Amino acid sequence: MQSHGLTLGIETSCDETSVAVVEDGRRILSNVIHSQVDLHKGFGGVVPELAARDHLERLPQLLDLALEGARAQPADIDLIAVTRGPGLAGCLLVGVGVGEGLAAAWSTPLTGVNHLWGHIYAAMLARPELEPPLLGLVVSGAHSDLVRMPEHGRFEVIGRTRDDAAGEAFDKAARMLGLGYPGGPALDRLARTGDARRQPLPQPSLPGLEYSFSGLKTALLYRLRDLGETVSERDRADLAAAFERSVVESLLEKLDQALRDHPYPEVVVSGGVAANTLLRKRAAEVVGNRARLTMPPLELCTDNAAMIAAAGHHSALQGSTVDPSLGW
Ligand code: KG4
Ligand code: ZN
């Protein structure tokens, strides 16, 4: 079998353009990330057309930087791994197109990677000895998924959201609270100064392993409407803390249940929302000593190409460079 020693990863699914070089699927040689936050800030959210064009403009330079950072030449690359989905269609198309172009020009095999698998593999970059079986909670701007990964290449979604993803809920709540884009980190900071008990909000709870955050969002909207002009800085901070607590406890209630159903030795919490301060603290408490918890460092929690390279490397080792399906 081909060695797939060095994998070049490309990530363009949303508003981060990233190129990385990863060795043996576990060791990051370079991971260059360009965030488009400034581009979209004025619009209050990601504008897909602008995002796609910016990916296309940035990729050549990021590619040079990633190769330079890894002290690698195109001829050293054994595999190219590119995010195939899920994500914004136009943005994905840019990454896949560039990946296909490079694969043809360099005569290098190409593999398409499911973005969410990437978020799980981020944990293996953080802890190279980590192996499945594992239970994963992927919480990002588009997903709140509980996954079971009995072995490399096998993923089964055992829980998901009925409506908003956790990151989406944070972003919308942040907007209601007058915080800028991206909302999650801003809400996290504001919540640190608030008291969740002063303005409690309901904690969503559906049967089974399903999530729902739309009711909680509406509760926040009504509370803010009731407070009207009288809303103080302190109220906003307390509401941010209450909202954050409800989302985090809901995420962890189901993780706890999933861990009881599937008592795996390893738990991974990953995706952009895993950068959240309260989630990081509470996840450690909830998992306790039942399993080993891995939450990648912040720069590997948000979108990056190193995690895509890691997932691509392992899927190629599974047998081939066939494209995984777009969904789970
Ligand atoms: O994984 P990611 O970078 O992109 C997607 O694949 O969606 O996740 C982005 C999401 C955004 O919704 C952002 O607001 C949220 O992660 N996020 C946070 C924090 N940092 C990022 N949410 C809460 N607290 C944070 N500290
Ligand atoms: Zn993501």
Short mmCIF file of C-alpha atoms and ligand atoms in Angstrom, two decimals:
data_model
loop_
_atom_site.label_atom_id
_atom_site.label_comp_id
_atom_site.label_asym_id
_atom_site.label_seq_id
_atom_site.Cartn_x
_atom_site.Cartn_y
_atom_site.Cartn_z
CA MET A 1 0.00 0.00 0.00
CA GLN A 2 1.14 3.54 -0.64
CA SER A 3 2.58 5.16 2.46
CA HIS A 4 0.51 8.35 2.57
CA GLY A 5 3.21 9.80 4.79
CA LEU A 6 2.53 13.44 4.02
CA THR A 7 -1.02 14.62 3.47
CA LEU A 8 -1.91 18.06 2.19
CA GLY A 9 -5.27 19.16 3.60
CA ILE A 10 -7.57 21.82 2.13
CA GLU A 11 -10.54 23.30 4.00
CA THR A 12 -12.95 25.85 2.51
CA SER A 13 -16.38 24.73 3.72
CA CYS A 14 -17.39 27.97 5.40
CA ASP A 15 -15.52 31.12 6.39
CA GLU A 16 -12.02 29.84 7.09
CA THR A 17 -9.58 29.15 4.28
CA SER A 18 -6.97 26.69 5.41
CA VAL A 19 -4.17 24.55 4.00
CA ALA A 20 -2.10 22.14 6.09
CA VAL A 21 0.54 19.46 5.83
CA VAL A 22 0.21 16.54 8.25
CA GLU A 23 2.58 13.62 8.69
CA ASP A 24 1.16 10.12 9.18
CA GLY A 25 -2.23 11.62 9.98
CA ARG A 26 -1.09 12.64 13.44
CA ARG A 27 1.68 15.20 13.33
CA ILE A 28 1.04 18.75 12.12
CA LEU A 29 3.89 20.13 10.04
CA SER A 30 1.95 23.24 9.06
CA ASN A 31 -1.61 24.47 9.45
CA VAL A 32 -2.18 27.87 7.85
CA ILE A 33 -5.60 29.39 8.53
CA HIS A 34 -7.10 32.58 7.18
CA SER A 35 -10.30 33.68 8.90
CA GLN A 36 -12.79 35.71 6.85
CA VAL A 37 -14.31 37.33 9.93
CA ASP A 38 -13.41 40.86 8.80
CA LEU A 39 -14.93 40.25 5.37
CA HIS A 40 -18.33 39.24 6.76
CA LYS A 41 -18.48 41.34 9.92
CA GLY A 42 -20.40 44.21 8.36
CA PHE A 43 -23.11 41.81 7.14
CA GLY A 44 -23.69 40.13 10.50
CA GLY A 45 -23.06 36.67 9.04
CA VAL A 46 -21.31 34.76 6.29
CA VAL A 47 -22.14 35.91 2.74
CA PRO A 48 -21.65 32.72 0.67
CA GLU A 49 -20.66 34.42 -2.62
CA LEU A 50 -18.05 36.61 -0.94
CA ALA A 51 -16.76 33.64 1.01
CA ALA A 52 -16.29 31.51 -2.09
CA ARG A 53 -14.47 34.24 -3.99
CA ASP A 54 -12.18 34.95 -1.06
CA HIS A 55 -11.30 31.25 -0.73
CA LEU A 56 -10.29 31.23 -4.38
CA GLU A 57 -8.17 34.34 -4.02
CA ARG A 58 -6.40 33.18 -0.85
CA LEU A 59 -5.73 29.52 -1.60
CA PRO A 60 -2.60 29.93 -3.79
CA GLN A 61 -0.78 31.97 -1.13
CA LEU A 62 -1.91 29.72 1.72
CA LEU A 63 -0.74 26.70 -0.24
CA ASP A 64 2.73 28.23 -0.61
CA LEU A 65 2.84 29.07 3.10
CA ALA A 66 1.71 25.58 4.12
CA LEU A 67 4.36 23.87 1.97
CA GLU A 68 7.02 26.33 3.11
CA GLY A 69 6.05 25.86 6.77
CA ALA A 70 6.33 22.09 6.39
CA ARG A 71 9.58 22.43 4.39
CA ALA A 72 7.92 20.26 1.77
CA GLN A 73 7.86 20.26 -2.01
CA PRO A 74 4.84 19.19 -4.05
CA ALA A 75 6.71 15.96 -4.86
CA ASP A 76 6.82 15.09 -1.13
CA ILE A 77 3.02 15.08 -0.84
CA ASP A 78 1.57 11.54 -0.89
CA LEU A 79 -2.10 12.43 -0.62
CA ILE A 80 -4.36 15.46 -1.01
CA ALA A 81 -7.40 15.59 1.26
CA VAL A 82 -10.12 18.14 0.64
CA THR A 83 -13.39 18.85 2.47
CA ARG A 84 -16.23 17.63 0.26
CA GLY A 85 -19.07 18.53 2.59
CA PRO A 86 -21.14 19.41 4.43
CA GLY A 87 -20.72 23.16 3.96
CA LEU A 88 -21.59 26.06 1.66
CA ALA A 89 -21.84 24.65 -1.87
CA GLY A 90 -19.93 27.43 -3.63
CA CYS A 91 -17.18 27.37 -1.01
CA LEU A 92 -16.80 23.59 -1.18
CA LEU A 93 -16.59 23.79 -4.94
CA VAL A 94 -13.56 26.08 -4.72
CA GLY A 95 -11.65 23.72 -2.42
CA VAL A 96 -12.57 20.62 -4.39
CA GLY A 97 -11.65 22.34 -7.67
CA VAL A 98 -8.25 23.40 -6.36
CA GLY A 99 -7.70 19.92 -4.87
CA GLU A 100 -8.53 18.29 -8.19
CA GLY A 101 -6.24 20.68 -10.03
CA LEU A 102 -3.32 20.00 -7.72
CA ALA A 103 -3.93 16.25 -7.81
CA ALA A 104 -3.78 16.33 -11.61
CA ALA A 105 -0.75 18.62 -11.76
CA TRP A 106 1.22 16.70 -9.13
CA SER A 107 -0.07 13.22 -10.05
CA THR A 108 -1.08 12.75 -6.42
CA PRO A 109 -4.11 10.81 -5.18
CA LEU A 110 -7.03 12.88 -3.90
CA THR A 111 -9.57 12.02 -1.26
CA GLY A 112 -12.78 13.83 -0.28
CA VAL A 113 -13.34 14.28 3.44
CA ASN A 114 -16.52 14.71 5.44
CA HIS A 115 -16.02 17.93 7.42
CA LEU A 116 -17.50 16.44 10.58
CA TRP A 117 -15.18 13.47 10.55
CA GLY A 118 -12.48 16.10 10.36
CA HIS A 119 -13.66 17.62 13.64
CA ILE A 120 -13.33 14.20 15.30
CA TYR A 121 -9.87 13.63 13.84
CA ALA A 122 -8.79 16.99 15.28
CA ALA A 123 -8.69 15.14 18.59
CA MET A 124 -6.12 12.71 17.21
CA LEU A 125 -3.85 15.59 16.29
CA ALA A 126 -4.17 16.82 19.86
CA ARG A 127 -3.49 13.37 21.30
CA PRO A 128 -1.67 11.22 18.73
CA GLU A 129 -2.11 8.02 20.76
CA LEU A 130 -5.92 8.37 20.71
CA GLU A 131 -7.67 5.46 18.96
CA PRO A 132 -11.31 4.45 18.52
CA PRO A 133 -13.65 3.12 19.85
CA LEU A 134 -14.82 6.57 20.83
CA LEU A 135 -17.91 8.62 21.39
CA GLY A 136 -17.90 12.06 19.83
CA LEU A 137 -19.88 15.23 20.32
CA VAL A 138 -19.37 17.51 17.32
CA VAL A 139 -20.69 20.98 18.04
CA SER A 140 -20.21 23.59 15.36
CA GLY A 141 -22.03 26.37 13.56
CA ALA A 142 -23.95 23.82 11.55
CA HIS A 143 -24.03 20.68 13.69
CA SER A 144 -24.76 19.29 17.11
CA ASP A 145 -24.13 15.62 16.49
CA LEU A 146 -23.45 12.74 18.82
CA VAL A 147 -21.44 10.11 17.00
CA ARG A 148 -20.21 6.66 17.72
CA MET A 149 -16.94 5.68 16.10
CA PRO A 150 -16.23 2.00 16.80
CA GLU A 151 -13.21 2.00 14.46
CA HIS A 152 -11.47 4.15 11.88
CA GLY A 153 -13.74 4.88 8.95
CA ARG A 154 -16.94 3.87 10.75
CA PHE A 155 -19.14 6.65 12.03
CA GLU A 156 -22.69 6.40 13.21
CA VAL A 157 -24.74 9.42 14.20
CA ILE A 158 -26.70 8.50 17.32
CA GLY A 159 -28.07 11.96 18.11
CA ARG A 160 -28.58 15.27 16.35
CA THR A 161 -30.46 18.54 16.53
CA ARG A 162 -34.03 18.95 15.36
CA ASP A 163 -33.57 22.60 14.54
CA ASP A 164 -30.62 24.91 15.23
CA ALA A 165 -27.10 23.72 15.82
CA ALA A 166 -25.49 24.80 19.09
CA GLY A 167 -23.16 27.28 17.35
CA GLU A 168 -26.03 28.72 15.35
CA ALA A 169 -28.02 29.16 18.57
CA PHE A 170 -25.07 30.95 20.19
CA ASP A 171 -24.65 33.18 17.13
CA LYS A 172 -28.34 34.12 17.07
CA ALA A 173 -28.48 34.73 20.82
CA ALA A 174 -25.39 36.89 20.53
CA ARG A 175 -27.08 38.96 17.86
CA MET A 176 -30.17 39.43 20.07
CA LEU A 177 -27.87 40.59 22.86
CA GLY A 178 -26.32 43.15 20.55
CA LEU A 179 -22.99 41.36 20.22
CA GLY A 180 -21.18 41.32 16.91
CA TYR A 181 -20.33 38.50 14.54
CA PRO A 182 -19.02 35.91 15.20
CA GLY A 183 -21.34 35.65 18.14
CA GLY A 184 -20.17 32.51 19.96
CA PRO A 185 -16.86 33.84 21.26
CA ALA A 186 -18.42 37.23 22.13
CA LEU A 187 -21.24 35.54 24.07
CA ASP A 188 -18.67 33.36 25.85
CA ARG A 189 -16.79 36.49 26.99
CA LEU A 190 -19.94 38.31 28.12
CA ALA A 191 -21.23 35.22 29.94
CA ARG A 192 -18.03 35.13 32.02
CA THR A 193 -19.13 38.43 33.61
CA GLY A 194 -22.73 37.34 34.24
CA ASP A 195 -24.64 35.19 36.73
CA ALA A 196 -26.75 32.43 35.13
CA ARG A 197 -29.02 32.20 38.20
CA ARG A 198 -30.31 35.77 38.07
CA GLN A 199 -32.19 35.43 34.77
CA PRO A 200 -32.70 31.67 34.34
CA LEU A 201 -33.83 30.38 30.96
CA PRO A 202 -35.43 26.96 30.30
CA GLN A 203 -33.16 24.03 29.54
CA PRO A 204 -34.33 22.21 26.41
CA SER A 205 -34.94 18.54 26.92
CA LEU A 206 -36.25 16.20 24.25
CA PRO A 207 -36.61 12.46 24.63
CA GLY A 208 -33.75 10.25 23.42
CA LEU A 209 -30.60 11.80 22.06
CA GLU A 210 -32.17 14.70 20.19
CA TYR A 211 -31.37 18.36 20.66
CA SER A 212 -33.52 21.43 20.08
CA PHE A 213 -32.52 25.02 20.70
CA SER A 214 -35.28 27.00 19.00
CA GLY A 215 -37.49 27.18 22.13
CA LEU A 216 -34.60 28.50 24.18
CA LYS A 217 -33.92 31.15 21.55
CA THR A 218 -37.55 32.26 21.66
CA ALA A 219 -37.41 32.39 25.46
CA LEU A 220 -34.44 34.75 25.24
CA LEU A 221 -36.21 36.89 22.66
CA TYR A 222 -39.30 37.28 24.88
CA ARG A 223 -37.21 38.02 27.95
CA LEU A 224 -35.39 40.77 26.11
CA ARG A 225 -38.69 42.11 24.78
CA ASP A 226 -40.11 42.20 28.33
CA LEU A 227 -37.08 44.05 29.60
CA GLY A 228 -37.32 46.48 26.68
CA GLU A 229 -35.45 49.74 27.08
CA THR A 230 -34.69 48.97 30.71
CA VAL A 231 -32.24 46.19 29.84
CA SER A 232 -28.99 46.87 31.66
CA GLU A 233 -25.45 45.72 30.97
CA ARG A 234 -25.81 43.40 33.91
CA ASP A 235 -29.04 41.90 32.53
CA ARG A 236 -27.33 41.22 29.22
CA ALA A 237 -24.41 39.52 30.91
CA ASP A 238 -26.75 37.46 33.12
CA LEU A 239 -28.84 36.44 30.10
CA ALA A 240 -25.72 35.47 28.16
CA ALA A 241 -24.66 33.30 31.08
CA ALA A 242 -28.13 31.75 31.39
CA PHE A 243 -28.35 31.02 27.68
CA GLU A 244 -24.89 29.52 27.65
CA ARG A 245 -25.69 27.35 30.66
CA SER A 246 -28.89 26.00 29.08
CA VAL A 247 -27.14 25.09 25.82
CA VAL A 248 -24.15 23.52 27.56
CA GLU A 249 -26.20 21.49 30.05
CA SER A 250 -28.46 20.27 27.27
CA LEU A 251 -25.47 19.17 25.19
CA LEU A 252 -23.95 17.36 28.14
CA GLU A 253 -27.16 15.74 29.36
CA LYS A 254 -27.31 13.81 26.08
CA LEU A 255 -23.60 13.10 26.06
CA ASP A 256 -23.99 11.62 29.52
CA GLN A 257 -26.88 9.47 28.29
CA ALA A 258 -24.92 8.37 25.20
CA LEU A 259 -21.99 7.39 27.38
CA ARG A 260 -24.28 5.25 29.52
CA ASP A 261 -25.63 3.55 26.36
CA HIS A 262 -22.14 3.15 24.84
CA PRO A 263 -19.55 2.98 27.58
CA TYR A 264 -16.55 3.63 25.33
CA PRO A 265 -13.16 4.41 26.87
CA GLU A 266 -12.67 7.62 24.88
CA VAL A 267 -14.84 10.71 24.47
CA VAL A 268 -14.11 13.54 22.02
CA VAL A 269 -15.82 16.93 22.16
CA SER A 270 -14.91 18.95 19.12
CA GLY A 271 -16.04 21.61 16.64
CA GLY A 272 -16.10 25.39 16.98
CA VAL A 273 -18.39 25.40 20.04
CA ALA A 274 -15.94 23.15 21.91
CA ALA A 275 -13.93 26.36 22.29
CA ASN A 276 -16.59 27.49 24.78
CA THR A 277 -15.18 28.02 28.26
CA LEU A 278 -18.15 26.62 30.21
CA LEU A 279 -18.51 23.60 27.91
CA ARG A 280 -14.84 22.72 28.39
CA LYS A 281 -15.13 22.89 32.15
CA ARG A 282 -18.47 21.08 32.47
CA ALA A 283 -17.64 18.36 29.95
CA ALA A 284 -14.68 17.32 32.10
CA GLU A 285 -16.96 17.14 35.15
CA VAL A 286 -19.75 15.22 33.39
CA VAL A 287 -17.46 12.63 31.77
CA GLY A 288 -15.51 12.30 35.02
CA ASN A 289 -13.49 9.13 35.26
CA ARG A 290 -15.88 7.05 33.13
CA ALA A 291 -13.85 7.74 29.98
CA ARG A 292 -10.90 9.76 28.85
CA LEU A 293 -12.04 13.12 27.49
CA THR A 294 -10.21 14.86 24.65
CA MET A 295 -11.12 18.38 23.66
CA PRO A 296 -8.72 19.72 21.06
CA PRO A 297 -7.02 23.05 21.73
CA LEU A 298 -8.92 26.08 20.49
CA GLU A 299 -7.06 26.43 17.19
CA LEU A 300 -7.95 22.82 16.31
CA CYS A 301 -11.58 23.16 17.48
CA THR A 302 -12.47 25.75 14.87
CA ASP A 303 -12.22 24.96 11.17
CA ASN A 304 -8.74 24.08 9.94
CA ALA A 305 -7.15 21.95 7.24
CA ALA A 306 -4.96 19.84 9.54
CA MET A 307 -8.01 17.96 10.80
CA ILE A 308 -9.10 17.38 7.19
CA ALA A 309 -5.65 16.00 6.34
CA ALA A 310 -5.79 13.71 9.39
CA ALA A 311 -9.23 12.36 8.46
CA GLY A 312 -8.20 11.97 4.80
CA HIS A 313 -5.05 10.08 5.76
CA HIS A 314 -7.02 7.59 7.83
CA SER A 315 -9.77 7.11 5.27
CA ALA A 316 -7.12 6.48 2.59
CA LEU A 317 -5.49 3.91 4.87
CA GLN A 318 -8.87 2.21 5.13
CA GLY A 319 -8.42 1.02 1.60
CA SER A 320 -8.88 3.58 -1.07
CA THR A 321 -9.25 7.19 -1.96
CA VAL A 322 -12.90 6.83 -2.81
CA ASP A 323 -14.97 9.82 -1.82
CA PRO A 324 -17.02 9.34 1.33
CA SER A 325 -20.65 10.29 0.96
CA LEU A 326 -21.55 13.89 1.58
CA GLY A 327 -23.78 13.13 4.52
CA TRP A 328 -22.92 11.04 7.53
O1 KG4 B 1 -16.48 24.43 13.62
P1 KG4 B 1 -16.67 25.85 13.29
O2 KG4 B 1 -15.45 26.74 13.26
O3 KG4 B 1 -17.39 26.03 11.91
C1 KG4 B 1 -18.42 25.18 11.48
O4 KG4 B 1 -18.11 24.08 10.97
O5 KG4 B 1 -19.59 25.59 11.67
O6 KG4 B 1 -17.73 26.42 14.33
C2 KG4 B 1 -18.13 27.77 14.33
C3 KG4 B 1 -19.15 27.98 15.43
C4 KG4 B 1 -19.79 29.36 15.37
O7 KG4 B 1 -21.18 29.21 15.51
C5 KG4 B 1 -19.18 30.07 16.55
O8 KG4 B 1 -20.01 31.08 17.10
C6 KG4 B 1 -18.98 28.94 17.53
O9 KG4 B 1 -18.52 27.88 16.72
N1 KG4 B 1 -17.99 29.25 18.57
C7 KG4 B 1 -18.30 29.36 19.88
C8 KG4 B 1 -17.11 29.73 20.55
N2 KG4 B 1 -16.11 29.81 19.61
C9 KG4 B 1 -16.68 29.51 18.41
N3 KG4 B 1 -19.46 29.18 20.53
C10 KG4 B 1 -19.45 29.37 21.86
N4 KG4 B 1 -18.35 29.73 22.57
C11 KG4 B 1 -17.17 29.90 21.96
N5 KG4 B 1 -16.09 30.25 22.67
ZN ZN B 2 -16.49 23.03 11.31
#
